Amino acid sequence: MSRLPVYLGALLATISIRVGAAEAACGDISIAEMNWGSAAVAAHIDEIILEHGYDCDVTLVPGDTIPTFTSMLTKSQPDMAPEFWINAVRAPLAKAIGESRLLLGAEILQEGAVEGWWVPAFIIEAHPEIQTVDDALARPDLFPSPRSPGKAAIQSCPDDWSCQATTRNLFRAFGAADKGFELLEPATAEALDASIASAFDTKTGWLGYYWAPTAALGKYPMARLSFGVTHNQVEWENCTAVPGCESPQKNSYPTSQAFTLVTQEFTEKAAPAMDYIRTRQWSNATINGILAWQEENRASNRKTAEHFLKTHEDVWSKWVLPVVQERVRTALQ
């Protein structure tokens, strides 16, 4: 006897259960709106999808990595941090997960957060032999310093950024000064971005520290150079990331992981949305483009989230059931 009717019956029952779950009422949800671009926009995307797709009552609250983690751990508030970088709290997070106090959803940054030294893509197009930091340092003529005629330059980070120490140490580890380079440390993030914009406006070489996902990499095509060595975590912790380390060695940046973090209470009152939380992730290229649109249009995080949902349905429609897709589409009309 054919098993097809039995199979179809089971399939329809499964679909019915999932659709029924999507129909179930959600509770009051608080979401951390972190204080950096990609995470802030993600919070507003979650607000829209959870409110209109799952009938949640969502409140956004200000957030930052350590304060948000501490509050979620001790007070179970907020319920959710859409883009939580776990490197800073790996040990206590693992303990909280083991005790079922906190849970990880999807790794929202599909490729992780990427740091390194970058050059404009037009430099690589003109000089395809440049693939590594050493290759770039062998061509100081391609990266003229805007401050010192006859010198080349590597752009670093503002004073209060941790990457200033790593860039200084790597500058010394690669012997950049002996190869004709000076290290420029902009006063602000805006000054760092302005140096990239100027390089593209004048088609002048630029070499320095940057990271993704960011608006600048959505606007300006850049290529990340290889450091020519694998990441050495011990060296990184003992020297590369330590200000003023005496004898830094060549090293490469680690990839930082960012997940959606939720409380146990969230999984209970917003259970229908857990499939979404476990699925939602996007590529750095997608985020870079969205953040570039936000900057160019001077748009709020809310408007940027709406723009993403209207123009990237091919991305977010994979995160939810068709019934949820339709509700979100209707809400955006």
XYZ file of C-alpha atoms in Angstrom:
333
model
C 0.000 0.000 0.000
C 1.298 3.474 -0.846
C 2.620 5.500 2.077
C 2.102 8.803 0.221
C -1.203 9.715 1.968
C 0.394 9.039 5.362
C 3.452 11.137 4.444
C 1.323 13.996 3.158
C -0.814 13.874 6.265
C 2.230 14.117 8.502
C 3.656 16.943 6.393
C 0.414 18.922 6.558
C 0.222 18.340 10.298
C 3.761 19.695 10.720
C 2.951 22.773 8.650
C -0.237 23.275 10.606
C 1.675 23.132 13.898
C 4.249 25.660 12.713
C 1.636 28.033 11.330
C -0.328 27.620 14.541
C 2.795 28.557 16.473
C 3.188 31.662 14.366
C -0.437 32.521 15.145
C 0.086 32.206 18.901
C 0.190 35.423 20.895
C 3.547 36.746 22.032
C 4.321 38.655 25.232
C 6.006 41.896 26.238
C 9.566 41.879 24.875
C 12.476 44.225 25.544
C 15.308 44.422 22.999
C 18.720 46.030 23.484
C 19.452 48.674 20.874
C 23.240 48.522 20.980
C 25.264 51.656 20.341
C 26.822 50.663 17.001
C 25.326 50.693 13.530
C 24.705 47.087 12.535
C 23.366 46.065 15.958
C 21.107 49.119 16.244
C 19.535 48.486 12.843
C 19.122 44.793 13.703
C 17.189 45.783 16.846
C 14.707 47.765 14.773
C 14.358 44.935 12.243
C 13.571 42.587 15.124
C 11.098 45.083 16.559
C 9.180 45.261 13.275
C 9.175 41.505 12.634
C 8.316 40.529 16.214
C 5.561 43.126 16.542
C 3.867 42.615 13.188
C 4.818 39.021 12.460
C 4.409 37.505 15.925
C 2.162 39.994 17.750
C 4.804 40.853 20.356
C 4.706 44.111 22.297
C 8.296 45.337 21.847
C 10.244 47.970 23.761
C 13.733 49.036 22.694
C 16.212 49.940 25.433
C 19.761 51.358 25.140
C 22.479 48.705 25.249
C 26.214 48.049 25.277
C 28.108 44.767 25.516
C 29.077 44.427 29.177
C 26.191 46.373 30.789
C 23.628 44.511 28.671
C 25.156 41.119 29.440
C 25.252 41.872 33.163
C 21.639 43.017 33.182
C 20.439 40.005 31.192
C 22.326 37.692 33.540
C 21.209 39.239 36.832
C 17.806 40.730 35.997
C 16.711 38.840 32.852
C 16.357 42.241 31.179
C 16.441 43.063 28.384
C 14.997 39.899 26.912
C 17.162 40.004 23.828
C 20.401 41.404 22.410
C 20.228 41.023 18.609
C 23.968 41.351 17.906
C 26.023 40.293 20.892
C 29.802 39.964 20.490
C 30.770 37.052 22.704
C 34.582 37.292 22.846
C 34.552 39.647 25.836
C 32.426 37.350 28.027
C 33.094 33.813 26.798
C 33.598 32.202 30.219
C 30.618 33.711 32.092
C 28.440 33.292 28.997
C 29.284 29.590 28.761
C 28.373 29.223 32.439
C 25.050 31.049 31.960
C 24.201 28.882 28.954
C 25.086 25.751 30.921
C 22.692 26.866 33.651
C 19.955 27.597 31.042
C 19.786 31.235 32.099
C 20.784 32.586 28.695
C 20.600 31.056 25.226
C 22.281 31.758 21.910
C 20.261 32.214 18.758
C 21.725 32.423 15.274
C 25.187 33.796 14.588
C 23.769 37.006 13.174
C 27.040 38.101 11.542
C 27.381 35.288 9.049
C 31.125 35.739 8.515
C 31.828 37.246 11.909
C 33.173 40.717 12.541
C 36.333 41.201 10.488
C 39.306 43.401 11.410
C 42.532 43.974 9.561
C 44.610 46.244 7.343
C 42.934 47.289 4.110
C 43.765 49.011 0.836
C 41.432 50.403 -1.839
C 40.353 47.819 -4.388
C 41.712 50.056 -7.167
C 45.216 49.496 -5.756
C 44.819 45.723 -6.085
C 43.374 46.084 -9.576
C 46.422 48.092 -10.662
C 48.899 45.999 -8.651
C 47.544 42.445 -8.301
C 50.862 41.322 -6.835
C 49.928 43.103 -3.588
C 48.150 40.508 -1.465
C 49.853 40.719 1.925
C 50.952 43.401 4.381
C 54.577 42.715 3.444
C 53.696 43.226 -0.243
C 52.183 46.612 0.564
C 55.095 47.664 2.771
C 57.455 46.927 -0.109
C 55.708 49.680 -2.093
C 55.764 52.840 0.055
C 55.434 54.894 -3.133
C 51.828 53.705 -3.459
C 50.723 54.944 -0.026
C 51.929 58.550 0.361
C 51.507 60.255 3.711
C 49.145 63.257 3.631
C 51.223 64.768 6.449
C 54.869 64.182 5.522
C 56.095 64.566 1.920
C 58.372 61.726 0.903
C 56.941 59.407 3.560
C 54.381 56.639 3.304
C 51.614 56.204 5.883
C 49.582 53.589 7.708
C 46.333 54.834 9.211
C 45.542 53.662 12.742
C 42.762 54.278 15.291
C 41.689 57.040 17.689
C 43.091 57.073 21.231
C 40.227 55.353 23.009
C 40.026 52.368 20.664
C 41.623 49.026 21.536
C 42.829 48.657 17.942
C 45.297 51.489 18.514
C 47.488 49.169 20.600
C 47.265 46.298 18.102
C 48.041 48.566 15.150
C 51.029 50.114 16.922
C 52.414 46.684 17.791
C 51.870 45.274 14.310
C 53.460 48.400 12.806
C 56.594 47.563 14.803
C 56.385 43.806 14.220
C 56.422 44.320 10.445
C 59.247 46.891 10.611
C 57.101 49.467 8.817
C 59.155 52.464 9.978
C 62.325 51.007 8.418
C 60.422 50.684 5.134
C 59.550 54.372 4.960
C 56.168 54.393 6.724
C 54.836 56.534 9.537
C 51.809 55.703 11.689
C 48.968 58.233 11.581
C 46.433 58.146 14.408
C 43.282 60.138 13.617
C 41.566 61.937 16.468
C 38.107 60.537 15.685
C 36.299 57.837 13.719
C 35.069 60.589 11.400
C 38.654 61.597 10.653
C 39.548 57.984 9.852
C 36.576 57.735 7.477
C 37.496 61.077 5.917
C 40.972 59.757 5.107
C 39.400 56.892 3.154
C 37.003 59.228 1.355
C 39.888 61.496 0.377
C 41.884 58.546 -0.970
C 39.003 57.529 -3.222
C 38.303 61.105 -4.320
C 41.920 61.575 -5.409
C 42.584 57.948 -6.409
C 45.511 57.922 -3.972
C 46.702 54.809 -2.192
C 45.536 54.247 1.393
C 46.748 51.595 3.851
C 45.457 51.117 7.358
C 43.243 49.557 9.970
C 39.507 49.090 9.408
C 36.762 46.613 10.174
C 33.480 45.165 8.899
C 30.547 45.431 8.953
C 30.626 49.198 8.442
C 29.120 51.895 6.232
C 32.520 52.855 4.811
C 33.123 49.384 3.384
C 29.641 49.485 1.881
C 30.470 52.752 0.153
C 34.123 52.253 -0.769
C 35.409 48.992 -2.306
C 38.302 47.890 -0.125
C 40.488 44.774 -0.017
C 41.750 43.215 3.207
C 45.399 42.201 3.166
C 46.745 38.951 4.565
C 49.229 39.296 7.410
C 51.001 36.225 6.061
C 50.635 34.321 9.342
C 47.793 32.574 11.132
C 46.251 34.096 14.234
C 48.253 33.264 17.360
C 45.927 33.730 20.324
C 48.648 33.384 22.962
C 50.833 35.991 21.263
C 47.777 38.187 20.797
C 46.813 38.154 24.469
C 50.382 38.427 25.788
C 51.717 41.043 23.391
C 49.845 42.070 20.221
C 46.909 43.525 22.159
C 49.054 44.852 25.029
C 49.945 48.571 24.804
C 53.694 49.074 24.571
C 54.613 45.392 24.264
C 58.408 45.253 24.015
C 58.876 42.646 21.286
C 55.755 42.248 19.145
C 55.712 39.479 16.563
C 53.832 39.240 13.282
C 50.250 38.201 13.920
C 46.785 38.435 12.364
C 43.485 39.591 13.782
C 40.979 37.060 15.158
C 37.463 36.880 13.783
C 34.952 38.061 16.385
C 31.687 36.140 16.634
C 28.367 37.874 17.199
C 25.221 35.953 18.114
C 21.683 36.814 19.109
C 21.461 36.418 22.883
C 18.141 35.815 24.668
C 17.010 35.079 28.204
C 15.261 31.907 29.259
C 12.137 34.004 29.888
C 12.168 35.116 26.245
C 12.001 31.505 25.037
C 8.893 30.994 27.168
C 6.856 34.113 26.412
C 7.978 34.436 22.799
C 8.281 30.746 21.958
C 6.668 31.127 18.496
C 9.476 33.472 17.472
C 12.340 31.150 18.397
C 12.545 29.672 14.889
C 13.150 33.218 13.650
C 15.755 33.923 16.343
C 17.588 30.697 15.512
C 17.589 31.480 11.770
C 18.199 35.200 11.358
C 21.657 36.105 10.010
C 23.084 38.274 7.263
C 26.319 38.759 5.367
C 28.786 41.572 5.924
C 28.237 42.695 2.324
C 24.517 43.082 2.995
C 25.077 45.003 6.231
C 27.787 47.198 4.708
C 25.386 48.192 1.939
C 22.549 48.923 4.355
C 24.770 51.044 6.601
C 26.095 52.937 3.573
C 22.489 53.686 2.529
C 21.754 54.884 6.058
C 24.729 57.237 6.045
C 24.038 58.617 2.586
C 20.379 59.243 3.418
C 20.970 60.343 7.013
C 18.280 57.869 7.961
C 17.284 56.787 11.451
C 17.767 53.211 12.582
C 14.008 52.657 12.187
C 13.923 54.018 8.625
C 16.993 51.948 7.769
C 15.331 48.798 9.100
C 12.237 49.526 7.011
C 14.434 50.110 3.953
C 16.124 46.752 4.490
C 12.789 44.933 4.818
C 11.412 46.593 1.672
C 14.472 46.047 -0.511
C 15.975 42.783 0.773
C 13.020 40.456 1.016
C 15.194 37.808 -0.627
C 17.243 37.826 2.593
C 14.708 38.133 5.412
C 11.961 36.007 3.840
C 14.169 32.967 4.547
C 14.000 33.723 8.271
C 10.237 33.370 8.748
C 7.146 31.439 7.654
C 5.031 32.750 4.742
C 2.276 33.859 7.120
C 4.789 36.042 8.974
C 6.207 37.376 5.706
C 2.745 38.517 4.644
C 2.055 40.286 7.937
C 5.349 42.177 7.742
C 4.750 43.130 4.100
C 1.304 44.458 4.986
C 2.666 46.495 7.888
C 5.263 48.139 5.639
C 2.756 49.277 3.014
